[in-house]
Coordinates of C-alpha atoms and ligand atoms in Angstrom, one line a residue:
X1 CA -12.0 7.4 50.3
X2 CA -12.8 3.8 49.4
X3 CA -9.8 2.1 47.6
X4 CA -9.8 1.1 44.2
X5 CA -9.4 -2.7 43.5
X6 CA -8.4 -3.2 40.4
X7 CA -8.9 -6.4 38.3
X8 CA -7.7 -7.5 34.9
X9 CA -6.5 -10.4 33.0
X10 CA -2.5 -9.4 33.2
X11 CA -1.3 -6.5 35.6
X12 CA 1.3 -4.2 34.6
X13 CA 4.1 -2.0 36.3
X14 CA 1.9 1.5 36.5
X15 CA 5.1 3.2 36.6
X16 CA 6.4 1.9 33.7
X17 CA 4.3 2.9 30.0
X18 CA 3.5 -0.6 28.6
X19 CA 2.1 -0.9 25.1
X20 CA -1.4 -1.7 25.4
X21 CA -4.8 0.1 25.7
X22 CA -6.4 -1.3 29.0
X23 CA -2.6 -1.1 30.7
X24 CA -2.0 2.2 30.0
X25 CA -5.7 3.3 31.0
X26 CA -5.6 1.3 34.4
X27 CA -2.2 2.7 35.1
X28 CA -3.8 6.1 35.3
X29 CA -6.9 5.4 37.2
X30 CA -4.7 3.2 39.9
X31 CA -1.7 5.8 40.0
X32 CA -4.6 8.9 40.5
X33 CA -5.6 7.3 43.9
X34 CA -3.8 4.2 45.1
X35 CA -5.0 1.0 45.2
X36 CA -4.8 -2.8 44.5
X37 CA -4.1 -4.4 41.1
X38 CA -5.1 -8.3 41.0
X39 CA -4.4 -10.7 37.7
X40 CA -2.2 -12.9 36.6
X41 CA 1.4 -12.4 36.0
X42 CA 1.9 -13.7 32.4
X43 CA 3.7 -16.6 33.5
X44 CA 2.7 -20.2 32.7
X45 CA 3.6 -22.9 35.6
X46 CA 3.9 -26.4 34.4
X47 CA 1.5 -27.8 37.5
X48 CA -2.4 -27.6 38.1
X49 CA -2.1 -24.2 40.0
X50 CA -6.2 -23.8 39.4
X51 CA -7.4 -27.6 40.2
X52 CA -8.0 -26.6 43.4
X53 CA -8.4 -22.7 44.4
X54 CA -5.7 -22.5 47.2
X55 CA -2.7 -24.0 45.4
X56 CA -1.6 -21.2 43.3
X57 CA 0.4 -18.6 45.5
X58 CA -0.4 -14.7 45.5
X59 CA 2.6 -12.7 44.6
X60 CA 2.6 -9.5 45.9
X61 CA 4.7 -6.4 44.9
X62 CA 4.9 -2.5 45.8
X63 CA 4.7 -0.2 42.9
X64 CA 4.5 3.2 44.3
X65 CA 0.9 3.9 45.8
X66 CA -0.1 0.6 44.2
X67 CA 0.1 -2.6 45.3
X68 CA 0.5 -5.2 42.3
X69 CA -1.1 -9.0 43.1
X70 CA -0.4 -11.7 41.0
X71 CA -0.7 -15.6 40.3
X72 CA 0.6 -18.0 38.0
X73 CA -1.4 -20.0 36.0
X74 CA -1.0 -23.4 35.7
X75 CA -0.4 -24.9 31.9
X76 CA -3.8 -26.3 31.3
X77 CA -5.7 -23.3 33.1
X78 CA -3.8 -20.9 30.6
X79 CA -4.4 -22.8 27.8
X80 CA -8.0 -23.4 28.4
X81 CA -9.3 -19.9 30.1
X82 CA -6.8 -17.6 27.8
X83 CA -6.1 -19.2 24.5
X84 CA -9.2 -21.4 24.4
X85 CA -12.5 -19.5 25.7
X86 CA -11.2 -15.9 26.0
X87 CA -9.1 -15.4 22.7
X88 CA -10.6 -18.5 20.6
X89 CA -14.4 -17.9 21.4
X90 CA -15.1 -14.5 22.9
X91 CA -12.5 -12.3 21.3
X92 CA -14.0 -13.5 17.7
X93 CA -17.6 -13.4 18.7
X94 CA -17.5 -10.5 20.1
X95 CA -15.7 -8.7 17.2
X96 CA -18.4 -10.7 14.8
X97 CA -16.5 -13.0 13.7
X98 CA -18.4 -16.3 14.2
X99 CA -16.4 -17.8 11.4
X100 CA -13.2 -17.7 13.3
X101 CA -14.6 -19.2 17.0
X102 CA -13.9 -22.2 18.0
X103 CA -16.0 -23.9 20.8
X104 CA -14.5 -26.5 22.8
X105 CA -16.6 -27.8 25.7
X106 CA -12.8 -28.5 28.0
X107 CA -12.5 -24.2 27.5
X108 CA -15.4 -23.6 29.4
X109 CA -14.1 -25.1 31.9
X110 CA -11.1 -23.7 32.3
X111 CA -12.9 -20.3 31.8
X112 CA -14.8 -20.9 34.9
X113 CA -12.1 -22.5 37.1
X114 CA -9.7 -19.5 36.0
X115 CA -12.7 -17.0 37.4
X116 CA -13.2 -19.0 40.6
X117 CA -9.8 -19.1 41.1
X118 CA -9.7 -15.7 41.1
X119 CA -12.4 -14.8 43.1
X120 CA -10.6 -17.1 46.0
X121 CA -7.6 -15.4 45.8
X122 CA -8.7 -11.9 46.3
X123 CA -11.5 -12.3 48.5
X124 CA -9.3 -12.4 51.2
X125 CA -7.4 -9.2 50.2
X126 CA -10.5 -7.6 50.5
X127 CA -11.4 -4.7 53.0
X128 CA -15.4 -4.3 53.9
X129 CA -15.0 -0.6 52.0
X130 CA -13.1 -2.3 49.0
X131 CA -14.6 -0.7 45.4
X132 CA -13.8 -3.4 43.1
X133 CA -13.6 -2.5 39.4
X134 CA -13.6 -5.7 36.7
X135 CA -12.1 -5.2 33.4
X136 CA -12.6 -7.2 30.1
X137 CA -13.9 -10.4 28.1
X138 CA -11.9 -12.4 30.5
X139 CA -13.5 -11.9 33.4
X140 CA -17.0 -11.8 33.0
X141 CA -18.4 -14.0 35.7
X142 CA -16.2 -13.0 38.6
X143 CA -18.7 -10.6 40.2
X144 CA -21.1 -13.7 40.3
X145 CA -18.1 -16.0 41.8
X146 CA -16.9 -13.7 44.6
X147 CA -20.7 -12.8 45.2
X148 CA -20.7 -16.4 45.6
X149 CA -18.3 -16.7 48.7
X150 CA -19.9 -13.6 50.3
X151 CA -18.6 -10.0 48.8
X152 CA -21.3 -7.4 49.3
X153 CA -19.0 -5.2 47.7
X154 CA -19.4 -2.5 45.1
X155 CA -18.3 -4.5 42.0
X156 CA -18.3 -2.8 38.4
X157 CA -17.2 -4.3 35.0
X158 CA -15.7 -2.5 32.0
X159 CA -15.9 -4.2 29.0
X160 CA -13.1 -3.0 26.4
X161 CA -14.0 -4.8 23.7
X162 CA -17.4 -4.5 21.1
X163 CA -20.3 -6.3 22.1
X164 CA -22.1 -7.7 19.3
X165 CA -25.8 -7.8 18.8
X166 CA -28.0 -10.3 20.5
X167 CA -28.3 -12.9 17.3
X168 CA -24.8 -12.9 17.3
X169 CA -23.8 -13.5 21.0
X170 CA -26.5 -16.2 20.6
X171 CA -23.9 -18.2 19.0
X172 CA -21.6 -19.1 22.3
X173 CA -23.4 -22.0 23.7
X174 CA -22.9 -20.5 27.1
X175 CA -24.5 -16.9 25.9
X176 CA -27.3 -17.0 28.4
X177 CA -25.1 -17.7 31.4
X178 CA -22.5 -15.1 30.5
X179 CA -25.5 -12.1 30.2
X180 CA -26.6 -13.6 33.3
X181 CA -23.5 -13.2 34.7
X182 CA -23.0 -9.3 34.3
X183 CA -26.5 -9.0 36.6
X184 CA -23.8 -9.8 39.8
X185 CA -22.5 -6.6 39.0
X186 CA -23.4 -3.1 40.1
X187 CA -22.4 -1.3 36.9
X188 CA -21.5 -2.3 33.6
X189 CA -20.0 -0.1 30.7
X190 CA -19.7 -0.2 27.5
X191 CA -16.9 2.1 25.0
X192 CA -20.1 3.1 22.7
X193 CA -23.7 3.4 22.7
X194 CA -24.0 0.9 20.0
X195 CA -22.4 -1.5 22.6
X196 CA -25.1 -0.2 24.8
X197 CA -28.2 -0.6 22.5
X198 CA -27.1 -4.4 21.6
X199 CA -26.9 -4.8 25.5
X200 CA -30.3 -3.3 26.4
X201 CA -32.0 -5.4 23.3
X202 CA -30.2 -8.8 24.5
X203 CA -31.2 -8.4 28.1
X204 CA -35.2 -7.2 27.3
X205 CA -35.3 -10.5 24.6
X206 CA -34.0 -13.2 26.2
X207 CA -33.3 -12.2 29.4
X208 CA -37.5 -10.4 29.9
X209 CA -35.1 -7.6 31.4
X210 CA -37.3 -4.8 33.1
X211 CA -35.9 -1.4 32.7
X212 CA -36.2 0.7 36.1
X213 CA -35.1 3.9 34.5
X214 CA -32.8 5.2 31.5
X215 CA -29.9 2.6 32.6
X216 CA -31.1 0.7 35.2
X217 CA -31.8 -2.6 33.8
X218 CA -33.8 -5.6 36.0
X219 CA -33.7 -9.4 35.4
X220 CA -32.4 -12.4 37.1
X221 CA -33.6 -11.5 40.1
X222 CA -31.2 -8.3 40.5
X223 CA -30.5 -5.1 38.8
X224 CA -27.6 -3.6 37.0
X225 CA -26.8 0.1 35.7
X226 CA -25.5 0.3 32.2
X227 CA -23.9 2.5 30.7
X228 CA -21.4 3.7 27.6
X229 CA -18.2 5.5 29.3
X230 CA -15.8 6.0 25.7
X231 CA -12.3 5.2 27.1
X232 CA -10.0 7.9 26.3
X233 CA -5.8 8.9 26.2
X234 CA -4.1 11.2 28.5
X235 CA -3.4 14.1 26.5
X236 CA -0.9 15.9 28.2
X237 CA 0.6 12.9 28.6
X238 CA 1.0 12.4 25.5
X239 CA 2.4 16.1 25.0
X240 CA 4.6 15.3 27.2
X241 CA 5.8 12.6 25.4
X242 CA 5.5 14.6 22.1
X243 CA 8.2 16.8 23.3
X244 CA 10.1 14.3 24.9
X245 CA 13.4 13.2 23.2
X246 CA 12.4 9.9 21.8
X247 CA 9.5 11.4 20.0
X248 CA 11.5 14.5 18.6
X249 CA 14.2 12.3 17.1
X250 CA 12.0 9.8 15.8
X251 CA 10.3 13.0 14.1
X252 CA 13.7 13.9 12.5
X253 CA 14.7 10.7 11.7
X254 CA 11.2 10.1 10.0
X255 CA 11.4 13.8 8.0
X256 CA 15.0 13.3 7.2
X257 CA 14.3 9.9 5.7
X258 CA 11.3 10.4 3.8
X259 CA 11.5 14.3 2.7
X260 CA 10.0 13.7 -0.7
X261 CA 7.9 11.3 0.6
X262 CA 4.1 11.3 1.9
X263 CA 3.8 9.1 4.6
X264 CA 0.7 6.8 6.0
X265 CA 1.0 5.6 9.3
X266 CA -0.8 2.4 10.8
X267 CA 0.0 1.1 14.1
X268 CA -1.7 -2.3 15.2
X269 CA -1.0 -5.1 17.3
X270 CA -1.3 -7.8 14.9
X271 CA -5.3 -8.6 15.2
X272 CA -7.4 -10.0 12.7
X273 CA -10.0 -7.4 14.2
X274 CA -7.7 -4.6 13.1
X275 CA -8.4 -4.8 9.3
X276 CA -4.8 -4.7 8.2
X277 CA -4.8 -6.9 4.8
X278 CA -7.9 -4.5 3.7
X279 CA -6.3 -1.5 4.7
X280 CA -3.3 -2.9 2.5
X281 CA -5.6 -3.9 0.0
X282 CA -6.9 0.2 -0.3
X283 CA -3.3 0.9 -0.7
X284 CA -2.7 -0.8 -3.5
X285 CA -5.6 0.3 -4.9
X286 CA -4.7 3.8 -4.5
X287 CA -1.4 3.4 -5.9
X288 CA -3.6 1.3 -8.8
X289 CA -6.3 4.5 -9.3
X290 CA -4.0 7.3 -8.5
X291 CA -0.4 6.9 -10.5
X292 CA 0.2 10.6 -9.2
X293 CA 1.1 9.1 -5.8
X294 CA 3.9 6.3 -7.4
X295 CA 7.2 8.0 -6.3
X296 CA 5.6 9.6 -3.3
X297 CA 2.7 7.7 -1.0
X298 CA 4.6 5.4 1.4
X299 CA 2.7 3.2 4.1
X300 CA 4.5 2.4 7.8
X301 CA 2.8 -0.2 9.2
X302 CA 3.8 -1.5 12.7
X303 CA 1.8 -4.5 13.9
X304 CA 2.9 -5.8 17.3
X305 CA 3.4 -9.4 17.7
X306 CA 0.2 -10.5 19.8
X307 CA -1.4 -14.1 20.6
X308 CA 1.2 -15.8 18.7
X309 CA 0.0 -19.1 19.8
X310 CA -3.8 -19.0 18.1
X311 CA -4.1 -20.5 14.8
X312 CA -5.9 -16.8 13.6
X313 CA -2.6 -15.3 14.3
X314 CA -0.2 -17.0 12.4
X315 CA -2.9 -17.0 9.2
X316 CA -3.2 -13.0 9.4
X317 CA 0.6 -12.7 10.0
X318 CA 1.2 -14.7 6.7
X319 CA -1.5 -12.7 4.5
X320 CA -0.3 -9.5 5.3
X321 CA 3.3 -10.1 4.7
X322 CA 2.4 -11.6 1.2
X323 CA 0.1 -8.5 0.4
X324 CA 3.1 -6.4 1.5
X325 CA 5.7 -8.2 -0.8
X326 CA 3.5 -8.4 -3.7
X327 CA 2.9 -4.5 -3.4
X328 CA 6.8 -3.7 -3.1
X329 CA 7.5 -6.5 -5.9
X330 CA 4.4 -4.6 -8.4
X331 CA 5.3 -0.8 -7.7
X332 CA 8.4 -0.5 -5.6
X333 CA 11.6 1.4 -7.4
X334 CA 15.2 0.9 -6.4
X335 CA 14.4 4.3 -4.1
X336 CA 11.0 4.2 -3.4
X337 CA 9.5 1.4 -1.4
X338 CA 5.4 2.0 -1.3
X339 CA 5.0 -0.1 1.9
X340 CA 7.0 -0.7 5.3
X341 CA 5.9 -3.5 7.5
X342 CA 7.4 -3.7 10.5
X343 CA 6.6 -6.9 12.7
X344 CA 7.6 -5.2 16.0
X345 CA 6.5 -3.2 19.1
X346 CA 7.9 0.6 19.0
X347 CA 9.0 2.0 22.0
X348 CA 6.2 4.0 23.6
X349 CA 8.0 6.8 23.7
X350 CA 8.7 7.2 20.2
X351 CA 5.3 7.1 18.8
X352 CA 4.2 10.5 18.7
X353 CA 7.0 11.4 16.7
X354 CA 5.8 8.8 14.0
X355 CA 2.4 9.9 14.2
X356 CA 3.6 13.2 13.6
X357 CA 5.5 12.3 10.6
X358 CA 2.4 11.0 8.5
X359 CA 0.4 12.8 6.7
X360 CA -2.3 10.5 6.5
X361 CA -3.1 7.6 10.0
X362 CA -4.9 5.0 9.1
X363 CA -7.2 3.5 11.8
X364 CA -9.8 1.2 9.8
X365 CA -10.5 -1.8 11.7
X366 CA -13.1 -4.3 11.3
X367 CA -14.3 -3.9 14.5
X368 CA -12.9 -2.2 17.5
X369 CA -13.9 -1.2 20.9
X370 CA -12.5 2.1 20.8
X371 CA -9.4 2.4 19.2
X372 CA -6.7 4.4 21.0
X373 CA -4.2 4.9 18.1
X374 CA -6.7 7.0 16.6
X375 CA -7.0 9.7 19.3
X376 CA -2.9 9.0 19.7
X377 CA -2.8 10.3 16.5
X378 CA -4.8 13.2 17.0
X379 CA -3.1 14.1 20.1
X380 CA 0.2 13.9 18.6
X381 CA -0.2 16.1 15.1
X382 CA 1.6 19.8 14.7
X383 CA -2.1 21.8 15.0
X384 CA -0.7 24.3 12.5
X385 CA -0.2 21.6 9.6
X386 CA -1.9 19.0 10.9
X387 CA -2.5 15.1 9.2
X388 CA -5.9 13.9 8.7
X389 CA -7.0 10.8 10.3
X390 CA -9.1 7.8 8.5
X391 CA -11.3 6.3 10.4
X392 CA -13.3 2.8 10.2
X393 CA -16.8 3.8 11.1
X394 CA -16.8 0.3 12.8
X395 CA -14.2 1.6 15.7
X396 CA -15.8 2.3 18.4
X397 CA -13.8 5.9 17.9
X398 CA -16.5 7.0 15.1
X399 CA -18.8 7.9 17.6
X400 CA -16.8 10.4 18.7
X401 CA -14.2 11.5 15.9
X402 CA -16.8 10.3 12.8
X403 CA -17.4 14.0 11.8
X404 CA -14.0 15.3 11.2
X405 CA -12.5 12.2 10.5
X406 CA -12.6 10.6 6.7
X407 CA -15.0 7.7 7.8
X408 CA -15.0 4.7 6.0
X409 CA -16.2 1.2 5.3
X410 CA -12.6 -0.7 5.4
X411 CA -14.5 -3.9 3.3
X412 CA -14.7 -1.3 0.7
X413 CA -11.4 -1.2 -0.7
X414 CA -12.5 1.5 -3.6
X415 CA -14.0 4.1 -0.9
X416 CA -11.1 3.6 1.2
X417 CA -8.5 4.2 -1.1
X418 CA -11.1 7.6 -2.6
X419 CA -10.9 8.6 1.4
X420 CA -7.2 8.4 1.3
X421 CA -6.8 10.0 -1.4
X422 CA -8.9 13.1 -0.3
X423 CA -6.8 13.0 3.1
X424 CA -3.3 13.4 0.9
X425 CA -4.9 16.1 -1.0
X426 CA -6.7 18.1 1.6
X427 CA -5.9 21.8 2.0
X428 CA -4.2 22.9 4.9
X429 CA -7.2 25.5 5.8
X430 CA -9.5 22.4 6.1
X431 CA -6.9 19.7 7.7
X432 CA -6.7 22.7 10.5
X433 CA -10.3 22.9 11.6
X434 CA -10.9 19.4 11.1
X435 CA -8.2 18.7 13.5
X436 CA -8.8 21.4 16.2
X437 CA -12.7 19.7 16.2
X438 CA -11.3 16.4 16.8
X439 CA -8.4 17.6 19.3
X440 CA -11.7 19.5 21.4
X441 CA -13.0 16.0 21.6
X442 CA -10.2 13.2 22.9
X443 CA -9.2 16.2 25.5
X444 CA -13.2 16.1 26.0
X445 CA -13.0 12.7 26.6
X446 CA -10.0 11.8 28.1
X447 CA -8.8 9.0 30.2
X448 CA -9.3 10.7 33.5
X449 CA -12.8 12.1 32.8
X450 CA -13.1 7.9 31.9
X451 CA -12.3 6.4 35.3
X452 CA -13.9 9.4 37.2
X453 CA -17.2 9.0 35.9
X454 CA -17.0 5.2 35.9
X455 CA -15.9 5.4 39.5
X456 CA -17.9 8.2 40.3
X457 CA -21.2 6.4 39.2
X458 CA -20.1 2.9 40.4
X459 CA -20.4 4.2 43.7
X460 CA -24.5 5.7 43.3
X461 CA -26.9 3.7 44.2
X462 CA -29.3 2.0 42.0
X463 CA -32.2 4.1 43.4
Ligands
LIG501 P1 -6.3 -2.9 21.7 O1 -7.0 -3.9 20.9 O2 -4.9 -3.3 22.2 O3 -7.1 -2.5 23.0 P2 -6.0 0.0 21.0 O4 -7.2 0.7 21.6 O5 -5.7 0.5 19.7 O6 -6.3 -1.5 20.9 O7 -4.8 0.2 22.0 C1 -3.6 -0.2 21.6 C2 -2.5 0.5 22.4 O8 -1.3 -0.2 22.2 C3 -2.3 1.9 22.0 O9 -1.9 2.7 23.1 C4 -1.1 1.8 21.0 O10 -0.3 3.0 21.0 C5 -0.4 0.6 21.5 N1 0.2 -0.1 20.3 C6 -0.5 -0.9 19.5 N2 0.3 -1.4 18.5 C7 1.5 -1.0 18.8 C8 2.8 -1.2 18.2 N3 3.0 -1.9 17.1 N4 3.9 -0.5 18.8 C9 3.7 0.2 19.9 N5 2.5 0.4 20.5 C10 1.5 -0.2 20.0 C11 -8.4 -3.0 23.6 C12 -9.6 -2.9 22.6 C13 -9.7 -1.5 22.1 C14 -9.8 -0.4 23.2 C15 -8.7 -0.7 24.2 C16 -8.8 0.2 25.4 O11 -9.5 -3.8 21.6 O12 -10.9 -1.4 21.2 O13 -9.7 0.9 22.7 O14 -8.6 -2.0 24.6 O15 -10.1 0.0 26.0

């Protein structure tokens, strides 16, 4: 069997559970066969480790059947490839948020370099047999730069994160060169078929794509295979963790706590893409609309701390602690407190018990990928009196979950706080099919079905 080369932006510990959608999934596919793991290590070295590929050192570690390889990056390659290009002009654009980009010709520059950099330092790592797989917004043109010194490998790319529709993406200078730049590749997916569509419409407009069959796409003087592979959870897993003591604890804890309380659970790293100050926003309005819930509805939010150093951060950070304050000022009692915000990371292994505690999960992001907490959530509820989830049709999730799910529009602060209300009101008999037709699903689509297929197909040929 080939082996599975693995490369990201950070690498994690597979043995350890790290918060984190692409971590966790990349775990699993690297701990199900063995393999290489290749990105950077997190830390920032005050020298020019990327000037010239061949100054930054490889650091190599053994993590059961994987091997984990990581550089450094130097200040000014951080700062420009990271903070600059990847989180200040793709993560917005991407999530359609044009307002919020901010192009900065220096970025570019470092995005490149950073790629290059890369490519250098794992080309000679690489066996003849190597399958390479390329995940994320960070590392689009690596295929192209390693095809560039010579790899004839199989290389696919994942991309976790939405990709917008072509007028959009038309609004990063560099647009044309970055599409161009998934044709190095062998196979690119998507999370949704939306993702998909916006791909295949970019690539036959500007690009005078060919399509050679359903997903095989030619322009640029090579072809590609597309394709929409939803990423999923572990589900057992997550049982496993369900019945683990963390989780059960937390679950008493959370019951003891809050017995005459409903709860509402949201759990976020703190992303403007995540919707938080709208879902607040539906709270209030709730609590505004429907006085039967004073006393009783009570919202945990958990946002993670995440890219503290971008300016987009620090603004949604301050919004939604204000929102939360005004909230508790307006309608909290001296023993009822309508919203708690926590600014923190919970332990992974305690989540399932605070999913199980809420009645209602809130999931309603602007935009999203996928959305993991959402089939977390699923996975973690009592079947026989089960909590409803709410969904933002706008996750990537809703293709899957958007039937037994409440859907909603999260800019629409009146329907979301209706859909709430018809989750804390729902009878039991309904909440129960609702759920078993979502649980079907995530253990349907679950991560190892993900990586098996992507894999699986990644190693086809084009035809
Ligand atoms: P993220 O934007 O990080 O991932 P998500 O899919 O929700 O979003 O995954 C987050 C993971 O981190 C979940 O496993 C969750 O449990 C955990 N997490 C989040 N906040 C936490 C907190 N406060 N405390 C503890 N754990 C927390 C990106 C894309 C998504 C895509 C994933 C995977 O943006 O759209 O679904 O990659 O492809």
């Amino acid at each position: 069997m080939p082996r599975l080369v693995a490369v990201s932006n950070r690498v994690a510990d597979p043995r350890k559970t790290a918060a984190g959608g692409l971590a966790v999934a990349l775990a699993d596919a690297l701990n199900a066969s063995g393999g290489l793991w290749f990105g950077t290590s997190g830390q920032v070295v005050e020298r020019d480790a990327g000037g010239t590929p061949g100054e930054a050192k490889v650091h190599l570690q053994r993590a059961g059947e994987v091997t984990l390889a990581t550089v450094a990056l130097s200040r000014d390659d951080h700062d420009a490839y990271y903070l600059g290009y990847s989180n200040g002009v793709l993560w917005p654009v991407f999530h359609y948020r044009l307002d919020l980009a901010e192009f900065d010709a220096g970025d570019i520059d470092g995005y490149r370099r950073v790629n290059r950099l890369f490519a250098h330092k794992l080309m000679p790592m690489l066996r003849p047999d190597d399958v390479i797989w390329v995940h994320d917004y960070h590392l689009i043109p690596l295929a192209a730069e390693l095809r560039a010194i010579g790899s004839t490998h199989r290389i696919g790319f994942f991309l976790h994160i939405p990709l917008p529709p072509p007028l959009i993406l038309a609004a990063i200078p560099q647009h044309e060169w970055l599409m161009r730049s998934l044709f190095a590749y062998d196979l690119v997916g998507f999370q949704s078929d939306a993702d998909l569509q916006h791909f295949a419409r970019y690539v036959r407009n500007e690009g005078r794509a060919k399509q050679r069959s359903d997903d095989v796409f030619h322009a640029f003087g090579r072809s590609v295979r597309a394709r929409a592979f939803p990423i999923g959870i572990d589900v057992d897993e997550f049982d496993a963790l369900m019945q683990g003591r963390d989780a059960q604890d937390t679950l008493a804890t959370m019951r003891e706590q809050y017995a005459k309380r409903k709860l509402l659970v949201g759990v976020d790293r703190l992303d403007y893409s995540k919707g938080l100050p709208q879902r607040v926003r539906a709270f209030r309005r709730l609590l505004e609309r429907y006085p039967e819930n004073h006393m009783s509805a009570t919202l945990i939010q958990v946002a993670s701390p995440s890219r503290e150093d971008v300016d987009a951060y620090a603004d949604i950070r301050r919004e939604l602690e204000g929102l939360c304050g005004a909230i508790n000022g307006e309608y909290g009692e001296l023993d009822w407190m309508p919203v708690r915000y926590i600014h923190r990371t919970v332990a992974r292994k305690r989540l399932p018990g605070l999913y199980r505690a809420a009645r209602v999960g809130l999931v309603t992001p602007l935009r999203d990928g996928m959305n993991l907490v959402a089939k977390e959530y699923v996975a973690a509820q009592d079947p026989a009196d089960p909590g409803v989830l709410v969904l933002s049709r706008f996750a990537g999730a809703a293709e899957q979950l958007g039937d037994d799910a409440l859907l909603v529009n999260p800019y629409d602060t009146q329907g979301t706080a209706d859909a709430i209300q018809h989750a804390l009101r729902m009878p039991l008999d309904e909440r129960r099919a609702r759920h078993a037709r979502l649980h079907a699903r995530i253990r349907d689509h679950d991560v190892h079905r993900w990586h098996r297929e992507f894999l699986q197909i990644l190693k086809e040929d084009l035809g």
